[in-house]
């Protein structure tokens, strides 16, 4: 099996032996195999894990498992908690699309900040088949028919030629342990319905369905390269990148054949759907100022050009506070941070101030939105309490609940920002150093 992976890496030039790779690891069987494959092939890699806050205790267990896996391989570990439901609701996305958008943006952020060359995902040939069928069912262009590319910019998929049977054989021979995601078995999600109800029927017609789909995807990919050459020529004529925006001149596109398809290809890096592109084409002869949104970008028609700007998704992730850092900003809140000897500190009990036992904290700290399943030990109590129950007891209005932030120390919540400290991190007569964090609105 290692030779199949190595063969794909070499034939598609996915990476080089000296490449630094950031492995996307959920803790499931596929990503565990990815780690072992990278380890056995002697690649330098790190583990990146997303907690989407969707499965409460199970999500926390997955996060801990991924952290232990990184320790087992003695590699760096990066993790992020997302308020996926809030993002999906605001952007009117499915939970799956919201998670995908947040996940890949964060992976790329870590890759750049930590100087990794590639992001590796554990997609395999069964995933490719499911993706093509899903795209065909919902409607797709050429890109949808090639399924999942082995390499897409900085994203590589070294396991794409492996089947699920290959993966099960490998974990058996290597005696690997993984986390089972029970949501994979439900047919509530579209992809699972394809996996469990559609593919078994198609395999009765063609037992080699995965191999056939892979060959079809390769042929489509070659055809797409011909189209890509035409699109690239138009891209060079029409697109100008600036520091905070992308400008697309409409003049070179006036005589383009199949304008909706051309625009869709030009806008693909910014995640605009084909239906949005059709609306845009209808609006090209109209007045300036009309706005169109994708999950990651906003587009405005401005006279004879389109102006594209990235959307701010940081409020759905977290803000990291390193040891020694003296200030931080999260949304419309500004935080000042100071460390002081306990014997020189006068305790401040105002709700916008957190006075914490510095030696009980584990850096880096994180500021993030609270999530379902989060719990803490309220100051003055010994038992834990779910934050959802705490907010209900406090009668926090529904539209303000989603704005509630928490301060996290190594997966433990130390402060519900502006409301209550966690009893485990309070200042006591044994405290030697106090970390004081003061919050205020950025407008003040």
Tab-separated table of C-alpha atoms in Angstrom:
chain	number	residue	atom	x	y	z
A	1	UNK	CA	0.000	0.000	0.000
A	2	UNK	CA	2.871	2.378	0.749
A	3	UNK	CA	4.080	1.869	-2.822
A	4	UNK	CA	0.677	2.933	-4.179
A	5	UNK	CA	0.869	6.127	-2.142
A	6	UNK	CA	4.461	6.767	-3.138
A	7	UNK	CA	3.592	6.120	-6.775
A	8	UNK	CA	0.840	8.755	-6.672
A	9	UNK	CA	3.120	11.250	-4.930
A	10	UNK	CA	5.787	10.824	-7.581
A	11	UNK	CA	3.542	10.646	-10.658
A	12	UNK	CA	1.603	13.769	-9.673
A	13	UNK	CA	4.599	15.501	-8.040
A	14	UNK	CA	2.544	16.096	-4.902
A	15	UNK	CA	5.536	16.993	-2.753
A	16	UNK	CA	9.264	16.445	-2.327
A	17	UNK	CA	11.068	14.228	0.205
A	18	UNK	CA	12.122	17.319	2.161
A	19	UNK	CA	8.655	18.934	2.158
A	20	UNK	CA	7.064	20.003	5.450
A	21	UNK	CA	3.489	18.699	5.542
A	22	UNK	CA	0.517	19.748	7.679
A	23	UNK	CA	-1.744	16.683	8.027
A	24	UNK	CA	-5.476	17.308	8.492
A	25	UNK	CA	-6.447	14.819	11.199
A	26	UNK	CA	-9.959	14.210	12.511
A	27	UNK	CA	-9.007	11.111	14.485
A	28	UNK	CA	-10.993	8.821	12.187
A	29	UNK	CA	-9.576	5.780	10.419
A	30	UNK	CA	-8.581	7.610	7.213
A	31	UNK	CA	-6.601	10.392	8.879
A	32	UNK	CA	-4.930	7.959	11.292
A	33	UNK	CA	-3.715	5.977	8.272
A	34	UNK	CA	-2.499	9.235	6.682
A	35	UNK	CA	-0.318	9.908	9.723
A	36	UNK	CA	1.141	6.395	9.712
A	37	UNK	CA	1.826	6.573	5.966
A	38	UNK	CA	3.621	9.919	6.288
A	39	UNK	CA	5.566	8.525	9.246
A	40	UNK	CA	6.635	5.351	7.450
A	41	UNK	CA	7.599	7.306	4.323
A	42	UNK	CA	9.714	9.511	6.612
A	43	UNK	CA	8.068	12.842	5.786
A	44	UNK	CA	8.300	15.775	8.180
A	45	UNK	CA	4.733	16.452	9.225
A	46	UNK	CA	2.526	18.038	11.888
A	47	UNK	CA	-1.079	17.370	12.889
A	48	UNK	CA	-3.885	19.937	12.556
A	49	UNK	CA	-7.259	19.145	14.146
A	50	UNK	CA	-10.560	21.043	13.960
A	51	UNK	CA	-13.179	20.943	16.691
A	52	UNK	CA	-16.400	22.138	15.101
A	53	UNK	CA	-18.335	22.057	18.377
A	54	UNK	CA	-21.039	19.855	16.864
A	55	UNK	CA	-20.822	16.659	18.919
A	56	UNK	CA	-20.167	17.937	22.469
A	57	UNK	CA	-18.200	15.328	24.470
A	58	UNK	CA	-17.371	13.260	21.363
A	59	UNK	CA	-15.761	16.296	19.738
A	60	UNK	CA	-13.660	16.917	22.849
A	61	UNK	CA	-12.594	13.264	22.873
A	62	UNK	CA	-11.601	13.492	19.189
A	63	UNK	CA	-9.533	16.581	19.959
A	64	UNK	CA	-7.742	14.840	22.829
A	65	UNK	CA	-7.128	11.755	20.673
A	66	UNK	CA	-5.544	13.875	17.926
A	67	UNK	CA	-3.342	15.593	20.509
A	68	UNK	CA	-2.163	12.233	21.840
A	69	UNK	CA	-1.536	11.042	18.295
A	70	UNK	CA	0.769	14.010	17.720
A	71	UNK	CA	2.619	13.149	20.923
A	72	UNK	CA	2.924	9.522	19.787
A	73	UNK	CA	4.607	10.619	16.552
A	74	UNK	CA	6.522	13.392	18.329
A	75	UNK	CA	5.210	16.027	15.915
A	76	UNK	CA	3.740	19.503	16.370
A	77	UNK	CA	0.027	19.767	17.098
A	78	UNK	CA	-2.339	22.572	16.087
A	79	UNK	CA	-6.017	22.722	16.991
A	80	UNK	CA	-8.876	25.157	16.594
A	81	UNK	CA	-12.417	25.401	17.963
A	82	UNK	CA	-15.113	26.780	15.675
A	83	UNK	CA	-18.627	28.050	16.317
A	84	UNK	CA	-19.828	26.230	13.206
A	85	UNK	CA	-23.556	26.496	13.816
A	86	UNK	CA	-23.388	30.281	14.223
A	87	UNK	CA	-21.373	30.611	11.018
A	88	UNK	CA	-23.731	28.309	9.090
A	89	UNK	CA	-26.776	30.214	10.319
A	90	UNK	CA	-25.351	33.620	9.517
A	91	UNK	CA	-24.112	32.633	6.066
A	92	UNK	CA	-27.154	30.432	5.293
A	93	UNK	CA	-24.944	27.402	4.644
A	94	UNK	CA	-25.325	23.744	5.412
A	95	UNK	CA	-23.365	22.589	8.440
A	96	UNK	CA	-21.088	20.549	6.143
A	97	UNK	CA	-20.309	23.515	3.869
A	98	UNK	CA	-19.767	25.805	6.845
A	99	UNK	CA	-17.335	23.337	8.419
A	100	UNK	CA	-15.481	22.894	5.127
A	101	UNK	CA	-15.126	26.659	4.650
A	102	UNK	CA	-13.838	27.253	8.167
A	103	UNK	CA	-11.569	24.198	8.061
A	104	UNK	CA	-9.674	25.023	4.889
A	105	UNK	CA	-9.265	28.686	5.724
A	106	UNK	CA	-7.722	27.763	9.076
A	107	UNK	CA	-5.487	25.062	7.557
A	108	UNK	CA	-4.069	27.608	5.122
A	109	UNK	CA	-3.559	30.124	7.930
A	110	UNK	CA	-1.558	27.594	9.960
A	111	UNK	CA	0.389	26.479	6.895
A	112	UNK	CA	1.547	30.021	6.202
A	113	UNK	CA	2.214	30.997	9.806
A	114	UNK	CA	4.163	27.825	10.620
A	115	UNK	CA	5.986	27.551	7.264
A	116	UNK	CA	4.603	24.243	6.033
A	117	UNK	CA	4.759	23.484	2.326
A	118	UNK	CA	1.559	21.474	1.919
A	119	UNK	CA	-1.700	20.527	3.611
A	120	UNK	CA	-2.369	16.777	3.321
A	121	UNK	CA	-5.877	15.369	3.587
A	122	UNK	CA	-6.861	11.696	3.837
A	123	UNK	CA	-9.271	11.538	0.891
A	124	UNK	CA	-9.311	8.176	-0.915
A	125	UNK	CA	-10.918	6.703	-4.059
A	126	UNK	CA	-14.261	6.046	-2.340
A	127	UNK	CA	-14.423	9.745	-1.445
A	128	UNK	CA	-13.742	10.617	-5.074
A	129	UNK	CA	-16.637	8.412	-6.246
A	130	UNK	CA	-19.016	9.896	-3.680
A	131	UNK	CA	-18.005	13.414	-4.654
A	132	UNK	CA	-18.592	12.906	-8.385
A	133	UNK	CA	-21.999	11.322	-7.776
A	134	UNK	CA	-22.982	14.074	-5.362
A	135	UNK	CA	-21.940	16.760	-7.843
A	136	UNK	CA	-23.828	15.057	-10.681
A	137	UNK	CA	-26.944	14.829	-8.533
A	138	UNK	CA	-26.886	18.494	-7.526
A	139	UNK	CA	-25.604	19.868	-10.849
A	140	UNK	CA	-21.990	20.573	-11.740
A	141	UNK	CA	-19.499	21.909	-14.234
A	142	UNK	CA	-16.290	20.350	-15.485
A	143	UNK	CA	-14.534	20.706	-12.136
A	144	UNK	CA	-17.261	18.719	-10.416
A	145	UNK	CA	-16.735	15.805	-12.771
A	146	UNK	CA	-13.074	15.413	-11.979
A	147	UNK	CA	-14.031	14.851	-8.361
A	148	UNK	CA	-11.195	15.430	-5.933
A	149	UNK	CA	-7.853	16.425	-7.483
A	150	UNK	CA	-4.708	14.808	-6.116
A	151	UNK	CA	-3.163	18.261	-5.872
A	152	UNK	CA	-4.865	21.627	-5.665
A	153	UNK	CA	-2.482	24.461	-4.880
A	154	UNK	CA	-1.012	23.716	-1.458
A	155	UNK	CA	-3.489	20.898	-0.768
A	156	UNK	CA	-2.347	17.344	-1.524
A	157	UNK	CA	-4.191	14.019	-1.250
A	158	UNK	CA	-1.577	11.244	-1.257
A	159	UNK	CA	-4.119	8.485	-0.495
A	160	UNK	CA	-6.437	9.187	-3.421
A	161	UNK	CA	-5.717	5.893	-5.227
A	162	UNK	CA	-6.424	3.805	-2.114
A	163	UNK	CA	-9.774	2.107	-1.576
A	164	UNK	CA	-11.504	1.788	1.766
A	165	UNK	CA	-10.573	-1.908	1.712
A	166	UNK	CA	-6.896	-0.937	1.331
A	167	UNK	CA	-7.242	1.272	4.384
A	168	UNK	CA	-8.903	-1.425	6.505
A	169	UNK	CA	-6.206	-3.937	5.495
A	170	UNK	CA	-3.513	-1.433	6.493
A	171	UNK	CA	-4.924	-0.649	9.953
A	172	UNK	CA	-5.262	-4.372	10.580
A	173	UNK	CA	-1.674	-5.143	9.603
A	174	UNK	CA	-0.290	-2.143	11.515
A	175	UNK	CA	-2.669	-2.551	14.476
A	176	UNK	CA	-3.684	1.096	14.406
A	177	UNK	CA	-6.305	2.623	16.704
A	178	UNK	CA	-8.744	5.318	15.598
A	179	UNK	CA	-11.868	7.173	16.702
A	180	UNK	CA	-15.163	6.104	15.138
A	181	UNK	CA	-17.488	8.961	14.131
A	182	UNK	CA	-21.021	7.601	14.513
A	183	UNK	CA	-22.380	10.385	12.295
A	184	UNK	CA	-20.803	8.558	9.333
A	185	UNK	CA	-23.482	5.873	9.632
A	186	UNK	CA	-26.552	8.092	9.537
A	187	UNK	CA	-28.181	8.850	6.173
A	188	UNK	CA	-29.267	12.290	7.381
A	189	UNK	CA	-26.362	13.806	5.446
A	190	UNK	CA	-26.345	13.775	1.643
A	191	UNK	CA	-22.899	12.215	1.272
A	192	UNK	CA	-23.800	9.386	3.652
A	193	UNK	CA	-26.985	8.710	1.691
A	194	UNK	CA	-24.884	8.381	-1.480
A	195	UNK	CA	-22.414	6.126	0.375
A	196	UNK	CA	-24.891	3.760	1.995
A	197	UNK	CA	-27.853	3.716	-0.384
A	198	UNK	CA	-26.705	4.672	-3.898
A	199	UNK	CA	-23.199	3.263	-4.348
A	200	UNK	CA	-24.128	-0.320	-3.304
A	201	UNK	CA	-26.730	-0.380	-6.124
A	202	UNK	CA	-24.268	1.009	-8.679
A	203	UNK	CA	-21.679	-1.568	-7.648
A	204	UNK	CA	-24.155	-4.290	-8.535
A	205	UNK	CA	-23.908	-2.948	-12.100
A	206	UNK	CA	-20.153	-2.280	-11.970
A	207	UNK	CA	-18.204	-3.962	-9.153
A	208	UNK	CA	-15.154	-1.870	-10.146
A	209	UNK	CA	-17.030	1.397	-9.701
A	210	UNK	CA	-14.259	3.229	-7.822
A	211	UNK	CA	-11.638	2.345	-10.440
A	212	UNK	CA	-13.961	3.353	-13.285
A	213	UNK	CA	-14.742	6.672	-11.613
A	214	UNK	CA	-11.063	7.339	-11.110
A	215	UNK	CA	-10.321	6.766	-14.811
A	216	UNK	CA	-13.263	8.983	-15.792
A	217	UNK	CA	-12.031	11.699	-13.469
A	218	UNK	CA	-8.586	11.551	-15.063
A	219	UNK	CA	-10.032	11.980	-18.574
A	220	UNK	CA	-12.203	14.878	-17.455
A	221	UNK	CA	-9.193	16.429	-15.796
A	222	UNK	CA	-7.285	16.410	-19.097
A	223	UNK	CA	-10.233	18.060	-20.860
A	224	UNK	CA	-10.400	20.612	-18.093
A	225	UNK	CA	-6.762	21.540	-18.669
A	226	UNK	CA	-7.670	22.631	-22.213
A	227	UNK	CA	-10.419	24.872	-20.847
A	228	UNK	CA	-8.066	26.109	-18.139
A	229	UNK	CA	-5.599	27.403	-20.720
A	230	UNK	CA	-8.360	29.559	-22.240
A	231	UNK	CA	-9.478	30.776	-18.810
A	232	UNK	CA	-5.908	31.577	-17.784
A	233	UNK	CA	-5.506	33.802	-20.824
A	234	UNK	CA	-8.629	35.736	-19.827
A	235	UNK	CA	-7.445	35.830	-16.213
A	236	UNK	CA	-4.215	37.554	-17.219
A	237	UNK	CA	-6.167	40.152	-19.199
A	238	UNK	CA	-8.878	40.880	-16.650
A	239	UNK	CA	-7.742	40.259	-13.052
A	240	UNK	CA	-5.675	42.605	-10.923
A	241	UNK	CA	-4.753	41.687	-7.342
A	242	UNK	CA	-4.396	44.414	-4.723
A	243	UNK	CA	-3.557	44.197	-1.024
A	244	UNK	CA	-7.134	43.931	0.254
A	245	UNK	CA	-9.168	43.300	-2.894
A	246	UNK	CA	-9.269	41.635	-6.294
A	247	UNK	CA	-10.431	43.592	-9.349
A	248	UNK	CA	-11.878	41.922	-12.454
A	249	UNK	CA	-12.209	44.121	-15.519
A	250	UNK	CA	-15.330	43.321	-17.525
A	251	UNK	CA	-13.967	44.712	-20.801
A	252	UNK	CA	-11.902	41.634	-21.799
A	253	UNK	CA	-14.937	39.436	-21.070
A	254	UNK	CA	-17.372	41.187	-23.408
A	255	UNK	CA	-16.804	38.762	-26.290
A	256	UNK	CA	-16.053	35.666	-24.207
A	257	UNK	CA	-17.766	32.478	-25.357
A	258	UNK	CA	-20.084	31.077	-22.672
A	259	UNK	CA	-19.779	34.028	-20.281
A	260	UNK	CA	-21.504	32.332	-17.293
A	261	UNK	CA	-19.077	29.393	-17.484
A	262	UNK	CA	-16.103	31.713	-17.965
A	263	UNK	CA	-17.082	33.901	-15.009
A	264	UNK	CA	-17.724	30.850	-12.848
A	265	UNK	CA	-14.203	29.608	-13.566
A	266	UNK	CA	-12.682	33.027	-12.895
A	267	UNK	CA	-14.572	33.285	-9.609
A	268	UNK	CA	-13.947	29.706	-8.497
A	269	UNK	CA	-11.062	30.659	-6.124
A	270	UNK	CA	-13.539	32.869	-4.269
A	271	UNK	CA	-16.184	30.124	-3.826
A	272	UNK	CA	-19.058	31.717	-5.762
A	273	UNK	CA	-21.690	29.180	-6.805
A	274	UNK	CA	-22.915	28.872	-10.384
A	275	UNK	CA	-26.394	30.111	-9.391
A	276	UNK	CA	-24.850	33.289	-7.968
A	277	UNK	CA	-22.810	33.716	-11.166
A	278	UNK	CA	-26.012	33.499	-13.250
A	279	UNK	CA	-27.535	36.280	-11.120
A	280	UNK	CA	-24.342	38.281	-11.592
A	281	UNK	CA	-24.426	37.908	-15.388
A	282	UNK	CA	-28.014	39.208	-15.438
A	283	UNK	CA	-26.917	42.204	-13.352
A	284	UNK	CA	-23.903	43.179	-15.496
A	285	UNK	CA	-25.902	45.650	-17.571
A	286	UNK	CA	-27.535	47.170	-14.487
A	287	UNK	CA	-26.483	49.908	-12.119
A	288	UNK	CA	-23.305	49.693	-10.043
A	289	UNK	CA	-23.349	48.710	-6.394
A	290	UNK	CA	-25.137	45.367	-6.443
A	291	UNK	CA	-23.566	42.933	-3.993
A	292	UNK	CA	-23.106	39.165	-4.192
A	293	UNK	CA	-21.812	36.897	-1.433
A	294	UNK	CA	-19.972	33.596	-1.240
A	295	UNK	CA	-19.095	31.841	2.034
A	296	UNK	CA	-15.674	33.491	1.988
A	297	UNK	CA	-15.929	36.619	-0.176
A	298	UNK	CA	-18.111	39.569	-1.136
A	299	UNK	CA	-18.344	40.796	-4.741
A	300	UNK	CA	-19.623	44.218	-5.819
A	301	UNK	CA	-20.235	45.381	-9.393
A	302	UNK	CA	-18.563	48.766	-9.746
A	303	UNK	CA	-19.081	50.296	-13.205
A	304	UNK	CA	-16.942	48.254	-15.643
A	305	UNK	CA	-15.303	46.037	-13.046
A	306	UNK	CA	-16.022	43.554	-10.265
A	307	UNK	CA	-14.457	44.159	-6.856
A	308	UNK	CA	-13.932	41.122	-4.601
A	309	UNK	CA	-13.000	41.359	-0.923
A	310	UNK	CA	-12.517	38.586	1.660
A	311	UNK	CA	-15.054	38.211	4.444
A	312	UNK	CA	-13.908	38.279	8.057
A	313	UNK	CA	-14.397	34.792	9.528
A	314	UNK	CA	-12.197	35.289	12.578
A	315	UNK	CA	-15.162	35.695	14.933
A	316	UNK	CA	-16.056	32.053	14.255
A	317	UNK	CA	-12.616	30.776	15.261
A	318	UNK	CA	-10.470	31.899	18.151
A	319	UNK	CA	-7.915	34.495	19.183
A	320	UNK	CA	-4.673	33.144	20.650
A	321	UNK	CA	-2.985	34.821	23.623
A	322	UNK	CA	0.672	33.894	24.025
A	323	UNK	CA	2.548	34.061	27.324
A	324	UNK	CA	3.834	37.596	27.826
A	325	UNK	CA	1.329	39.133	25.385
A	326	UNK	CA	-0.075	42.424	26.712
A	327	UNK	CA	-3.088	43.046	24.475
A	328	UNK	CA	-5.545	41.262	22.212
A	329	UNK	CA	-8.571	42.087	20.085
A	330	UNK	CA	-11.603	39.897	19.383
A	331	UNK	CA	-14.397	41.338	17.290
A	332	UNK	CA	-15.403	44.641	18.875
A	333	UNK	CA	-13.679	43.865	22.184
A	334	UNK	CA	-10.210	44.936	23.284
A	335	UNK	CA	-8.289	43.158	26.066
A	336	UNK	CA	-5.312	44.339	28.101
A	337	UNK	CA	-3.244	41.683	29.865
A	338	UNK	CA	-0.758	42.014	32.681
A	339	UNK	CA	1.037	39.689	35.070
A	340	UNK	CA	1.735	40.866	38.625
A	341	UNK	CA	3.023	39.375	41.872
A	342	UNK	CA	0.111	38.356	44.116
A	343	UNK	CA	1.405	40.268	47.132
A	344	UNK	CA	1.335	43.503	45.080
A	345	UNK	CA	-2.083	42.945	43.551
A	346	UNK	CA	-5.366	44.450	44.766
A	347	UNK	CA	-8.158	42.099	43.770
A	348	UNK	CA	-10.558	43.560	41.198
A	349	UNK	CA	-13.940	41.800	41.153
A	350	UNK	CA	-15.629	43.844	38.431
A	351	UNK	CA	-17.220	41.651	35.735
A	352	UNK	CA	-15.103	43.101	32.928
A	353	UNK	CA	-11.909	42.075	34.770
A	354	UNK	CA	-10.595	38.535	35.179
A	355	UNK	CA	-8.059	37.997	37.967
A	356	UNK	CA	-6.617	34.508	37.494
A	357	UNK	CA	-3.996	32.374	39.211
A	358	UNK	CA	-1.274	32.582	36.545
A	359	UNK	CA	0.376	29.328	37.604
A	360	UNK	CA	-2.856	27.387	36.998
A	361	UNK	CA	-3.024	28.566	33.372
A	362	UNK	CA	-1.471	26.815	30.374
A	363	UNK	CA	-0.403	28.996	27.454
A	364	UNK	CA	-1.292	29.805	24.800
A	365	UNK	CA	-4.728	30.855	25.991
A	366	UNK	CA	-7.612	31.190	23.547
A	367	UNK	CA	-10.560	33.546	23.298
A	368	UNK	CA	-13.459	32.028	21.364
A	369	UNK	CA	-17.235	31.893	21.206
A	370	UNK	CA	-18.860	29.423	23.600
A	371	UNK	CA	-20.137	26.180	22.073
A	372	UNK	CA	-22.759	23.589	22.911
A	373	UNK	CA	-21.270	21.120	25.359
A	374	UNK	CA	-18.935	23.686	26.957
A	375	UNK	CA	-18.872	23.598	30.763
A	376	UNK	CA	-17.051	25.301	33.631
A	377	UNK	CA	-16.976	25.378	37.420
A	378	UNK	CA	-18.605	28.695	38.428
A	379	UNK	CA	-16.699	30.781	40.951
A	380	UNK	CA	-17.763	29.799	44.465
A	381	UNK	CA	-18.965	26.342	43.408
A	382	UNK	CA	-17.303	22.921	43.251
A	383	UNK	CA	-19.522	21.236	40.650
A	384	UNK	CA	-19.411	21.831	36.912
A	385	UNK	CA	-22.172	23.602	34.990
A	386	UNK	CA	-22.945	23.755	31.283
A	387	UNK	CA	-22.508	27.226	29.878
A	388	UNK	CA	-25.850	26.900	28.069
A	389	UNK	CA	-27.548	26.415	31.455
A	390	UNK	CA	-25.569	29.263	32.990
A	391	UNK	CA	-26.685	31.664	30.248
A	392	UNK	CA	-30.306	30.551	30.679
A	393	UNK	CA	-30.074	31.115	34.435
A	394	UNK	CA	-28.589	34.558	33.800
A	395	UNK	CA	-31.462	35.252	31.376
A	396	UNK	CA	-29.064	36.344	28.667
A	397	UNK	CA	-31.132	37.341	25.580
A	398	UNK	CA	-30.927	34.877	22.667
A	399	UNK	CA	-29.302	37.386	20.309
A	400	UNK	CA	-26.540	38.033	22.859
A	401	UNK	CA	-25.816	34.385	23.680
A	402	UNK	CA	-24.035	33.869	20.367
A	403	UNK	CA	-21.751	36.810	21.196
A	404	UNK	CA	-20.607	35.331	24.520
A	405	UNK	CA	-16.872	34.636	24.595
A	406	UNK	CA	-14.897	32.266	26.781
A	407	UNK	CA	-11.235	32.235	27.781
A	408	UNK	CA	-9.770	28.756	27.375
A	409	UNK	CA	-6.675	27.278	29.020
A	410	UNK	CA	-5.692	23.862	27.608
A	411	UNK	CA	-9.323	22.910	26.814
A	412	UNK	CA	-10.580	24.180	30.212
A	413	UNK	CA	-12.697	27.320	30.383
A	414	UNK	CA	-11.201	29.848	32.797
A	415	UNK	CA	-13.582	32.771	32.279
A	416	UNK	CA	-16.946	33.450	30.698
A	417	UNK	CA	-15.887	36.843	29.479
A	418	UNK	CA	-17.578	39.664	31.343
A	419	UNK	CA	-19.717	37.293	33.429
A	420	UNK	CA	-18.113	34.649	35.674
A	421	UNK	CA	-14.702	33.155	36.477
A	422	UNK	CA	-14.043	29.443	36.782
A	423	UNK	CA	-13.432	28.393	40.378
A	424	UNK	CA	-10.382	26.319	39.386
A	425	UNK	CA	-8.464	29.425	38.298
A	426	UNK	CA	-9.421	31.859	41.066
A	427	UNK	CA	-6.861	33.809	43.065
A	428	UNK	CA	-6.303	32.285	46.529
A	429	UNK	CA	-3.955	32.883	49.439
A	430	UNK	CA	-1.603	30.366	47.793
A	431	UNK	CA	-1.443	32.307	44.519
A	432	UNK	CA	2.009	33.665	43.698
A	433	UNK	CA	1.301	35.396	40.372
A	434	UNK	CA	-1.916	36.969	39.091
A	435	UNK	CA	-2.798	37.283	35.436
A	436	UNK	CA	-5.255	40.166	35.067
A	437	UNK	CA	-7.233	40.490	31.832
A	438	UNK	CA	-9.349	43.618	31.379
A	439	UNK	CA	-12.008	43.870	28.688
A	440	UNK	CA	-13.489	46.961	27.057
A	441	UNK	CA	-15.269	47.724	23.790
A	442	UNK	CA	-12.925	48.872	21.021
A	443	UNK	CA	-15.107	51.933	20.447
A	444	UNK	CA	-14.516	53.326	23.921
